[in-house]
GROMACS .gro file of C-alpha atoms in nm:
model
  210
    1MET     CA    1   9.370  13.923   5.833
    2ALA     CA    2   9.191  13.961   5.466
    3LYS     CA    3   9.430  13.974   5.184
    4MET     CA    4   9.403  14.048   4.884
    5ILE     CA    5   9.681  13.906   4.643
    6LEU     CA    6   9.737  14.078   4.331
    7MET     CA    7   9.885  13.900   4.021
    8HIS     CA    8  10.011  13.978   3.651
    9GLU     CA    9  10.023  13.692   3.398
   10GLY     CA   10  10.009  13.452   3.613
   11MET     CA   11  10.285  13.539   3.842
   12ILE     CA   12  10.221  13.695   4.228
   13VAL     CA   13  10.334  14.078   4.223
   14ARG     CA   14  10.258  14.224   4.604
   15GLU     CA   15  10.000  14.107   4.899
   16TYR     CA   16   9.800  14.354   4.995
   17THR     CA   17   9.677  14.340   5.361
   18LEU     CA   18   9.325  14.491   5.410
   19ASP     CA   19   9.341  14.729   5.758
   20LYS     CA   20   9.192  14.996   5.635
   21GLU     CA   21   8.787  15.047   5.580
   22ARG     CA   22   8.844  15.212   5.271
   23THR     CA   23   9.117  15.105   5.048
   24THR     CA   24   9.110  15.205   4.638
   25ILE     CA   25   9.247  15.054   4.341
   26GLY     CA   26   9.287  15.246   4.008
   27ARG     CA   27   9.647  15.352   3.766
   28LYS     CA   28   9.713  15.688   3.988
   29PRO     CA   29   9.923  15.686   4.204
   30GLN     CA   30   9.744  15.767   4.474
   31ASN     CA   31   9.538  15.506   4.459
   32ASP     CA   32   9.675  15.256   4.796
   33ILE     CA   33   9.664  14.952   4.468
   34GLN     CA   34   9.807  15.134   4.214
   35LEU     CA   35   9.800  14.950   3.856
   36ASP     CA   36  10.010  15.026   3.598
   37ASP     CA   37   9.776  14.933   3.275
   38PRO     CA   38   9.598  15.209   3.032
   39THR     CA   39   9.261  14.964   3.078
   40VAL     CA   40   9.240  15.048   3.460
   41SER     CA   41   9.104  15.414   3.496
   42GLY     CA   42   9.236  15.631   3.736
   43GLU     CA   43   9.008  15.563   4.027
   44HIS     CA   44   8.871  15.235   3.915
   45ALA     CA   45   8.764  15.091   4.241
   46ALA     CA   46   8.719  15.009   4.603
   47LEU     CA   47   8.808  14.765   4.873
   48LEU     CA   48   8.557  14.824   5.133
   49LEU     CA   49   8.597  14.717   5.488
   50ILE     CA   50   8.281  14.650   5.658
   51GLN     CA   51   8.240  14.387   5.909
   52ASN     CA   52   8.272  14.197   5.628
   53VAL     CA   53   8.536  14.294   5.259
   54TYR     CA   54   8.317  14.454   4.931
   55ILE     CA   55   8.431  14.519   4.637
   56GLU     CA   56   8.302  14.884   4.462
   57ASP     CA   57   8.358  14.957   4.127
   58LEU     CA   58   8.376  15.297   4.074
   59ASN     CA   59   8.216  15.401   3.761
   60SER     CA   60   8.468  15.271   3.579
   61THR     CA   61   8.536  15.246   3.216
   62ASN     CA   62   8.613  14.847   3.167
   63GLY     CA   63   8.448  14.756   3.510
   64VAL     CA   64   8.510  14.475   3.758
   65LEU     CA   65   8.451  14.129   3.715
   66LEU     CA   66   8.422  13.904   4.001
   67ASN     CA   67   8.525  13.507   3.912
   68GLY     CA   68   8.452  13.612   3.559
   69LYS     CA   69   8.132  13.824   3.579
   70LYS     CA   70   8.050  14.251   3.575
   71VAL     CA   71   7.946  14.353   3.954
   72SER     CA   72   7.912  14.670   4.090
   73LYS     CA   73   7.953  14.589   4.458
   74ARG     CA   74   7.950  14.237   4.590
   75GLN     CA   75   8.081  14.142   4.930
   76LEU     CA   76   8.396  13.928   4.869
   77GLU     CA   77   8.409  13.560   4.992
   78HIS     CA   78   8.744  13.360   5.073
   79GLY     CA   79   8.929  13.255   4.712
   80ASP     CA   80   8.757  13.492   4.504
   81ILE     CA   81   8.868  13.621   4.199
   82VAL     CA   82   8.859  14.027   4.123
   83ARG     CA   83   9.005  14.112   3.749
   84ILE     CA   84   9.080  14.477   3.671
   85GLY     CA   85   9.171  14.514   3.317
   86ARG     CA   86   9.499  14.279   3.290
   87HIS     CA   87   9.557  14.187   3.673
   88GLU     CA   88   9.382  13.985   3.899
   89LEU     CA   89   9.346  14.012   4.265
   90LYS     CA   90   9.285  13.685   4.442
   91PHE     CA   91   9.118  13.743   4.812
   92VAL     CA   92   9.272  13.548   5.104
   93ASP     CA   93   9.059  13.566   5.397
   94GLU     CA   94   9.276  13.391   5.645
   95LYS     CA   95   8.989  13.336   5.928
   96ALA     CA   96   8.761  13.142   5.725
   97ASN     CA   97   9.069  12.955   5.595
   98SER     CA   98   9.158  12.881   5.946
   99PHE     CA   99   9.103  12.558   6.114
  100ASP     CA  100   9.111  12.733   6.467
  101SER     CA  101   8.787  12.900   6.329
  102THR     CA  102   8.473  12.845   6.569
  103VAL     CA  103   8.258  12.683   6.290
  104VAL     CA  104   8.034  12.425   6.291
  105LEU     CA  105   8.101  12.106   6.061
  106SER     CA  106   7.984  11.775   6.021
  107PRO     CA  107   8.257  11.462   6.102
  108SER     CA  108   8.268  11.469   5.723
  109GLN     CA  109   8.331  11.819   5.623
  110VAL     CA  110   8.584  11.828   5.922
  111LEU     CA  111   8.967  11.895   5.724
  112PRO     CA  112   9.259  11.706   5.873
  113GLU     CA  113   9.556  11.875   5.941
  114PRO     CA  114   9.817  11.822   5.671
  115LYS     CA  115  10.021  11.506   5.753
  116MET     CA  116  10.380  11.662   5.737
  117GLY     CA  117  10.708  11.462   5.819
  118LYS     CA  118  10.945  11.548   6.062
  119SER     CA  119  11.116  11.854   5.852
  120HIS     CA  120  10.915  12.189   5.807
  121ALA     CA  121  11.119  12.220   5.464
  122TYR     CA  122  10.936  12.091   5.201
  123VAL     CA  123  11.027  12.123   4.812
  124VAL     CA  124  10.810  11.971   4.492
  125ARG     CA  125  11.008  11.791   4.268
  126VAL     CA  126  10.877  11.733   3.858
  127THR     CA  127  10.886  11.376   3.819
  128ARG     CA  128  10.695  11.413   3.437
  129GLY     CA  129  10.622  11.683   3.196
  130PRO     CA  130  10.837  11.973   3.034
  131ASN     CA  131  11.061  11.997   3.318
  132LYS     CA  132  11.133  11.685   3.479
  133GLY     CA  133  11.395  11.690   3.717
  134ARG     CA  134  11.374  12.020   3.833
  135THR     CA  135  11.309  12.094   4.214
  136ILE     CA  136  11.130  12.363   4.341
  137GLU     CA  137  11.230  12.519   4.702
  138LEU     CA  138  10.942  12.620   4.896
  139SER     CA  139  11.105  12.876   5.051
  140ARG     CA  140  10.895  13.211   5.023
  141SER     CA  141  10.517  13.273   5.162
  142TYR     CA  142  10.402  13.187   4.789
  143THR     CA  143  10.493  12.971   4.498
  144THR     CA  144  10.370  13.022   4.168
  145LEU     CA  145  10.360  12.700   3.931
  146GLY     CA  146  10.264  12.663   3.630
  147LYS     CA  147  10.230  12.862   3.296
  148PRO     CA  148  10.120  13.275   3.269
  149GLY     CA  149   9.774  13.279   3.080
  150GLY     CA  150   9.710  12.911   3.146
  151GLN     CA  151   9.728  12.709   3.439
  152VAL     CA  152   9.823  12.873   3.734
  153ALA     CA  153   9.801  12.771   4.129
  154VAL     CA  154  10.015  12.922   4.428
  155ILE     CA  155  10.192  12.692   4.719
  156ALA     CA  156  10.156  12.875   5.007
  157ARG     CA  157  10.336  12.839   5.352
  158ARG     CA  158  10.221  12.897   5.703
  159GLY     CA  159  10.434  12.826   5.921
  160SER     CA  160  10.507  12.449   5.922
  161SER     CA  161  10.185  12.391   5.694
  162TYR     CA  162  10.206  12.452   5.343
  163TYR     CA  163   9.812  12.464   5.091
  164MET     CA  164   9.756  12.505   4.754
  165MET     CA  165   9.545  12.765   4.595
  166PRO     CA  166   9.426  12.707   4.161
  167MET     CA  167   9.446  13.054   4.034
  168GLY     CA  168   9.202  13.212   3.783
  169GLY     CA  169   8.967  12.977   3.681
  170THR     CA  170   8.651  13.003   3.531
  171GLY     CA  171   8.408  12.793   3.748
  172ASP     CA  172   8.498  12.472   3.526
  173HIS     CA  173   8.658  12.264   3.842
  174SER     CA  174   8.749  11.990   3.581
  175ALA     CA  175   9.083  12.222   3.422
  176ASN     CA  176   9.225  12.343   3.734
  177PRO     CA  177   9.524  12.210   3.865
  178ARG     CA  178   9.474  11.826   4.039
  179ILE     CA  179   9.613  11.666   4.382
  180ASN     CA  180   9.650  11.314   4.397
  181GLY     CA  181   9.404  11.308   4.059
  182GLU     CA  182   9.129  11.495   4.189
  183PRO     CA  183   9.075  11.859   4.041
  184MET     CA  184   9.091  12.111   4.259
  185SER     CA  185   8.760  12.242   4.386
  186ALA     CA  186   8.842  12.428   4.674
  187ALA     CA  187   8.980  12.740   4.716
  188SER     CA  188   9.239  12.658   4.921
  189VAL     CA  189   9.383  12.291   5.018
  190PRO     CA  190   9.606  12.148   5.265
  191LEU     CA  191   9.925  12.008   5.111
  192ASN     CA  192  10.057  11.694   5.269
  193ASP     CA  193  10.395  11.493   5.249
  194GLY     CA  194  10.396  11.293   4.938
  195ASP     CA  195  10.086  11.442   4.753
  196ILE     CA  196  10.106  11.416   4.361
  197LEU     CA  197  10.022  11.797   4.232
  198GLU     CA  198   9.982  11.799   3.822
  199VAL     CA  199  10.006  12.160   3.728
  200ALA     CA  200  10.019  12.285   3.341
  201GLY     CA  201  10.119  11.979   3.199
  202ASP     CA  202  10.373  11.888   3.468
  203THR     CA  203  10.355  11.609   3.779
  204MET     CA  204  10.534  11.709   4.093
  205SER     CA  205  10.569  11.565   4.425
  206PHE     CA  206  10.543  11.686   4.728
  207THR     CA  207  10.843  11.608   4.923
  208ALA     CA  208  11.031  11.693   5.233
  209ALA     CA  209  11.333  11.862   5.137
  210GLU     CA  210  11.644  11.639   5.166
   0.00000   0.00000   0.00000
């Protein structure tokens, strides 16, 4: 199922499931996704569900940015970032991100299942950086890491598995959060027990809760 994750200043505001043929976005209260922002038009854009999901600008004043580029109508891909005014919407296509989807991959392309310990409850422990010593519980569906206006990542919990997603970005992967020393280039990366995460100056360890 396709979803949009609404973010403002790096923080998750709400999650919207795209189960209608047309989902409207704008400043007016009758919109399906209302954005309280003076730079957003009354009826700014629409999400169209026609087999795939499309974003369409409804002749707005300030336009719609898709991954940093202005668009009038474009099909969305998993991980795309739509910017409207001061808000960002991240497109999450769970079918595209599912390990059970019927996609033919070569052996080198197959993503491994996350290697988890016996406990399904996990935390992030900050080992270096401004927040050293802090432990962040991953009990919610989405947990935001980082600084608004700077480097931000989200850890998504799906059942007993966890995935990390970089938020925002300009296409320069070297500026993205890192997992085990490597900058994130994928829209969503499965986390394994013991992974080392680097976000906004903090180094963290993804480990099972005690």
